[in-house]
Amino acid sequence: MNNTIRILQCNTDNLRYGVDYITKLLPKADLLFLQRFPKEHKQTLTAETGHRVFMLESCPKGNLCLAIAKTTGLINFADTEAIVLPSHDAVIESNDEWQGCTALKTIINGVNFINFLPAYEFKDENDECKISDFYRKSDIDFILNKYKDKPTVIIGDFHVKPNADGTNTILQRFGFKSFIDDAKSFKPCKDKETFNLDKCVSNVDITIDDIEVYDTVYTERGHYAITYNLHLPELDK
């Protein structure tokens, strides 16, 4: 394969816009990183891509998953594996399948590619905190520390705006840089402007261009899909 990969990433929010919203974008991408993708649509994604799809429950025993898939035989996956995040026990206790406490890793062309959905702050109807923001930060800190010395790209929903809550400081501490902060891919509610929650971060000198956000569907709240060209550097063997 060459060192340019067209990425499609999307927190599908249980396919808020329907499975066709994703499948119609497949011709625009080589590699998919999906979050909160319902497991019953694995067969659909396999049929539409023509290749094996790797999925992992983002909240164990739930229906919503992390998914990594490809649309071309020129990309090869190696050493694909699940990663359990520090928030795991707290997320299980919360019984909220929209949370995240796992990551899914594969290796492409000598680089770790990780689909990542950390926990996020959650309060119940009585305003009691069930999951604190400590767990989101702990999950981010853990995954960055684990792969800081290996060439790595991490793609997913980090749940906060760029430069908020010290997230970029954590990235810098472990030698990672965030690349798509200007992609306004999340609408918080009907009357608010879109902003970015979805990240692509790396500790190698990737470059990214031709970013597109697919925001033509009407929504009162939710994530939009993003595509972009990711150019990998030549790595020392």
Coordinates of C-alpha atoms in Angstrom, one line a residue:
M1 CA 0.0 0.0 0.0
N2 CA 1.1 3.6 -0.4
N3 CA 1.4 5.8 2.7
T4 CA -1.8 7.8 2.1
I5 CA -5.0 6.4 3.6
R6 CA -8.5 8.0 3.3
I7 CA -10.0 7.8 6.8
L8 CA -13.7 7.8 7.7
Q9 CA -14.4 8.3 11.4
C10 CA -17.8 8.7 13.1
N11 CA -19.4 8.3 16.5
T12 CA -22.6 6.9 15.0
D13 CA -24.6 7.2 18.2
N14 CA -26.4 3.9 17.5
L15 CA -26.8 4.9 13.8
R16 CA -28.7 8.0 14.6
Y17 CA -29.1 8.8 10.9
G18 CA -29.5 5.2 9.8
V19 CA -27.0 2.7 8.4
D20 CA -27.3 4.2 4.9
Y21 CA -25.6 7.4 6.2
I22 CA -22.5 5.3 6.8
T23 CA -22.7 2.9 3.8
K24 CA -23.1 5.8 1.3
L25 CA -19.8 7.2 2.5
L26 CA -17.8 4.0 2.0
P27 CA -16.7 4.9 -1.6
K28 CA -15.0 8.0 0.0
A29 CA -12.8 6.0 2.4
D30 CA -10.2 3.3 2.7
L31 CA -10.4 2.8 6.4
L32 CA -13.2 3.2 8.9
F33 CA -13.2 4.0 12.6
L34 CA -16.7 3.9 14.1
Q35 CA -17.9 4.3 17.6
R36 CA -21.2 3.4 19.2
F37 CA -21.9 1.2 16.1
P38 CA -24.7 -1.4 16.9
K39 CA -23.5 -5.0 16.7
E40 CA -26.5 -6.2 14.7
H41 CA -25.2 -4.2 11.7
K42 CA -21.8 -6.0 11.6
Q43 CA -23.1 -8.2 8.7
T44 CA -24.3 -5.1 6.8
L45 CA -20.9 -3.5 7.1
T46 CA -19.0 -6.6 6.2
A47 CA -21.2 -7.0 3.0
E48 CA -20.8 -3.4 2.0
T49 CA -17.1 -3.2 2.5
G50 CA -16.3 -6.6 1.2
H51 CA -13.9 -7.3 4.0
R52 CA -13.8 -8.6 7.5
V53 CA -15.0 -6.1 10.2
F54 CA -13.4 -6.0 13.6
M55 CA -15.8 -5.0 16.5
L56 CA -15.5 -4.7 20.2
E57 CA -18.2 -3.7 22.7
S58 CA -17.4 -0.3 24.0
C59 CA -19.3 -1.1 27.2
P60 CA -19.2 -4.8 27.8
K61 CA -22.5 -6.7 27.6
G62 CA -23.9 -3.8 25.7
N63 CA -25.0 -3.4 22.0
L64 CA -22.8 -0.5 21.0
C65 CA -19.3 -1.3 19.6
L66 CA -16.1 0.1 18.3
A67 CA -15.6 -1.0 14.7
I68 CA -12.5 -1.0 12.5
A69 CA -13.0 -1.9 8.8
K70 CA -11.4 -1.4 5.4
T71 CA -12.8 -1.0 1.9
T72 CA -9.6 -2.0 0.0
G73 CA -7.5 -5.1 -0.1
L74 CA -4.4 -2.9 -0.2
I75 CA -4.6 -2.4 3.6
N76 CA -3.5 -5.2 5.9
F77 CA -4.4 -5.5 9.6
A78 CA -2.0 -7.1 12.0
D79 CA -2.1 -8.0 15.7
T80 CA -5.6 -6.6 16.2
E81 CA -6.5 -6.7 19.9
A82 CA -8.9 -5.3 22.6
I83 CA -7.6 -2.9 25.2
V84 CA -9.4 -2.5 28.6
L85 CA -9.4 1.1 29.9
P86 CA -9.2 2.2 33.6
S87 CA -12.8 3.3 33.6
H88 CA -14.0 -0.3 33.0
D89 CA -15.3 -1.2 36.5
A90 CA -17.0 2.2 37.0
V91 CA -18.6 2.0 33.6
I92 CA -19.9 -1.5 34.2
E93 CA -21.4 -0.4 37.5
S94 CA -23.1 2.6 35.8
N95 CA -25.0 0.2 33.5
D96 CA -24.9 2.9 30.7
E97 CA -24.0 1.3 27.3
W98 CA -23.4 4.8 25.8
Q99 CA -20.2 5.0 27.9
G100 CA -16.9 3.8 26.7
C101 CA -14.3 1.8 28.6
T102 CA -12.4 -0.1 25.8
A103 CA -10.2 0.5 22.8
L104 CA -9.6 -1.5 19.7
K105 CA -6.1 -1.6 18.2
T106 CA -4.7 -2.9 14.9
I107 CA -1.3 -2.4 13.2
I108 CA -1.1 -1.0 9.6
N109 CA 2.2 -0.5 7.9
G110 CA 4.1 -0.6 11.2
V111 CA 1.9 1.9 12.9
N112 CA -0.6 1.3 15.7
F113 CA -4.1 2.5 14.8
I114 CA -6.4 2.7 17.8
N115 CA -10.2 3.2 17.9
F116 CA -10.9 4.9 21.2
L117 CA -14.0 5.8 23.2
P118 CA -13.2 6.8 26.8
A119 CA -15.7 7.3 29.6
Y120 CA -17.4 10.6 30.0
E121 CA -19.0 12.5 32.9
F122 CA -22.5 11.3 33.6
K123 CA -25.1 12.4 36.1
D124 CA -28.5 10.7 36.7
E125 CA -31.9 12.3 36.9
N126 CA -31.2 13.3 40.5
D127 CA -28.0 15.1 39.4
E128 CA -26.0 12.5 41.2
C129 CA -22.6 11.9 39.5
K130 CA -22.3 8.3 38.3
I131 CA -19.2 8.7 36.2
S132 CA -16.8 11.6 37.0
D133 CA -14.6 13.4 34.5
F134 CA -11.7 11.8 36.4
Y135 CA -12.4 8.5 34.4
R136 CA -12.2 10.2 31.0
K137 CA -8.9 11.8 31.8
S138 CA -7.6 8.5 33.3
D139 CA -8.6 6.7 30.1
I140 CA -6.8 9.2 27.9
D141 CA -3.7 9.3 30.1
F142 CA -3.6 5.5 30.1
I143 CA -3.8 5.0 26.3
L144 CA -1.2 7.7 25.6
N145 CA 1.2 6.4 28.2
K146 CA 0.8 2.8 27.0
Y147 CA 1.7 3.7 23.4
K148 CA 4.0 6.8 23.9
D149 CA 7.1 4.9 22.7
K150 CA 5.5 3.2 19.7
P151 CA 4.3 4.8 16.4
T152 CA 0.6 5.4 17.1
V153 CA -2.5 7.1 15.7
I154 CA -5.5 7.3 18.0
I155 CA -8.9 8.1 16.5
G156 CA -12.2 8.6 18.4
D157 CA -14.5 10.8 20.4
F158 CA -12.7 12.4 23.3
H159 CA -15.9 14.1 24.6
V160 CA -14.5 17.6 25.1
K161 CA -13.7 20.6 22.9
P162 CA -10.2 21.2 21.7
N163 CA -8.0 22.8 24.5
A164 CA -10.7 22.1 27.1
D165 CA -10.1 20.5 30.5
G166 CA -6.4 20.0 30.0
T167 CA -6.8 17.4 27.3
N168 CA -4.2 18.9 25.0
T169 CA -1.8 19.3 27.9
I170 CA -2.1 15.5 28.5
L171 CA -1.4 14.9 24.8
Q172 CA 1.7 17.1 24.8
R173 CA 3.1 15.4 27.9
F174 CA 3.2 12.1 26.1
G175 CA 4.4 13.5 22.8
F176 CA 1.1 13.4 20.9
K177 CA -0.5 16.1 18.6
S178 CA -4.1 16.6 17.7
F179 CA -4.8 17.0 14.0
I180 CA -8.5 17.6 13.2
D181 CA -9.6 20.1 15.9
D182 CA -11.1 22.4 13.3
A183 CA -13.5 19.8 12.0
K184 CA -16.9 20.9 13.5
S185 CA -18.5 17.5 13.8
F186 CA -20.8 17.7 16.8
K187 CA -24.0 19.6 17.3
P188 CA -24.9 19.9 21.0
C189 CA -28.5 20.9 20.5
K190 CA -30.8 22.5 17.9
D191 CA -30.0 26.1 18.6
K192 CA -26.2 25.8 19.2
E193 CA -23.4 25.9 16.7
T194 CA -21.4 22.7 15.9
F195 CA -17.9 22.2 17.4
N196 CA -15.3 19.5 17.6
L197 CA -15.2 16.5 20.0
D198 CA -13.8 13.9 17.5
K199 CA -10.0 13.6 17.5
C200 CA -7.2 12.1 15.5
V201 CA -4.0 12.3 17.5
S202 CA -0.6 10.9 16.8
N203 CA 3.0 10.7 18.0
V204 CA 4.4 10.3 14.5
D205 CA 4.7 13.0 11.9
I206 CA 1.5 12.3 10.0
T207 CA 0.0 15.0 7.8
I208 CA -3.7 15.4 7.2
D209 CA -5.6 17.2 4.4
D210 CA -8.9 17.3 2.5
I211 CA -11.0 17.2 5.6
E212 CA -14.8 16.9 5.0
V213 CA -17.6 16.9 7.6
Y214 CA -20.9 15.4 6.4
D215 CA -23.3 17.7 8.1
T216 CA -26.1 17.8 5.5
V217 CA -28.4 15.6 7.6
Y218 CA -30.7 17.5 9.9
T219 CA -30.3 16.9 13.5
E220 CA -31.1 18.5 16.8
R221 CA -28.1 16.8 18.5
G222 CA -25.3 14.4 17.5
H223 CA -22.1 13.6 15.7
Y224 CA -21.4 13.9 12.0
A225 CA -19.0 11.7 10.0
I226 CA -15.6 13.0 9.0
T227 CA -13.3 11.9 6.1
Y228 CA -9.7 13.0 5.5
N229 CA -6.5 12.0 3.9
L230 CA -3.9 10.7 6.4
H231 CA -0.4 10.6 5.1
L232 CA 2.0 8.3 7.1
P233 CA 5.7 9.1 7.2
E234 CA 8.4 6.6 6.2
L235 CA 9.4 4.8 9.3
D236 CA 12.8 3.3 10.1
K237 CA 12.6 -0.5 9.9

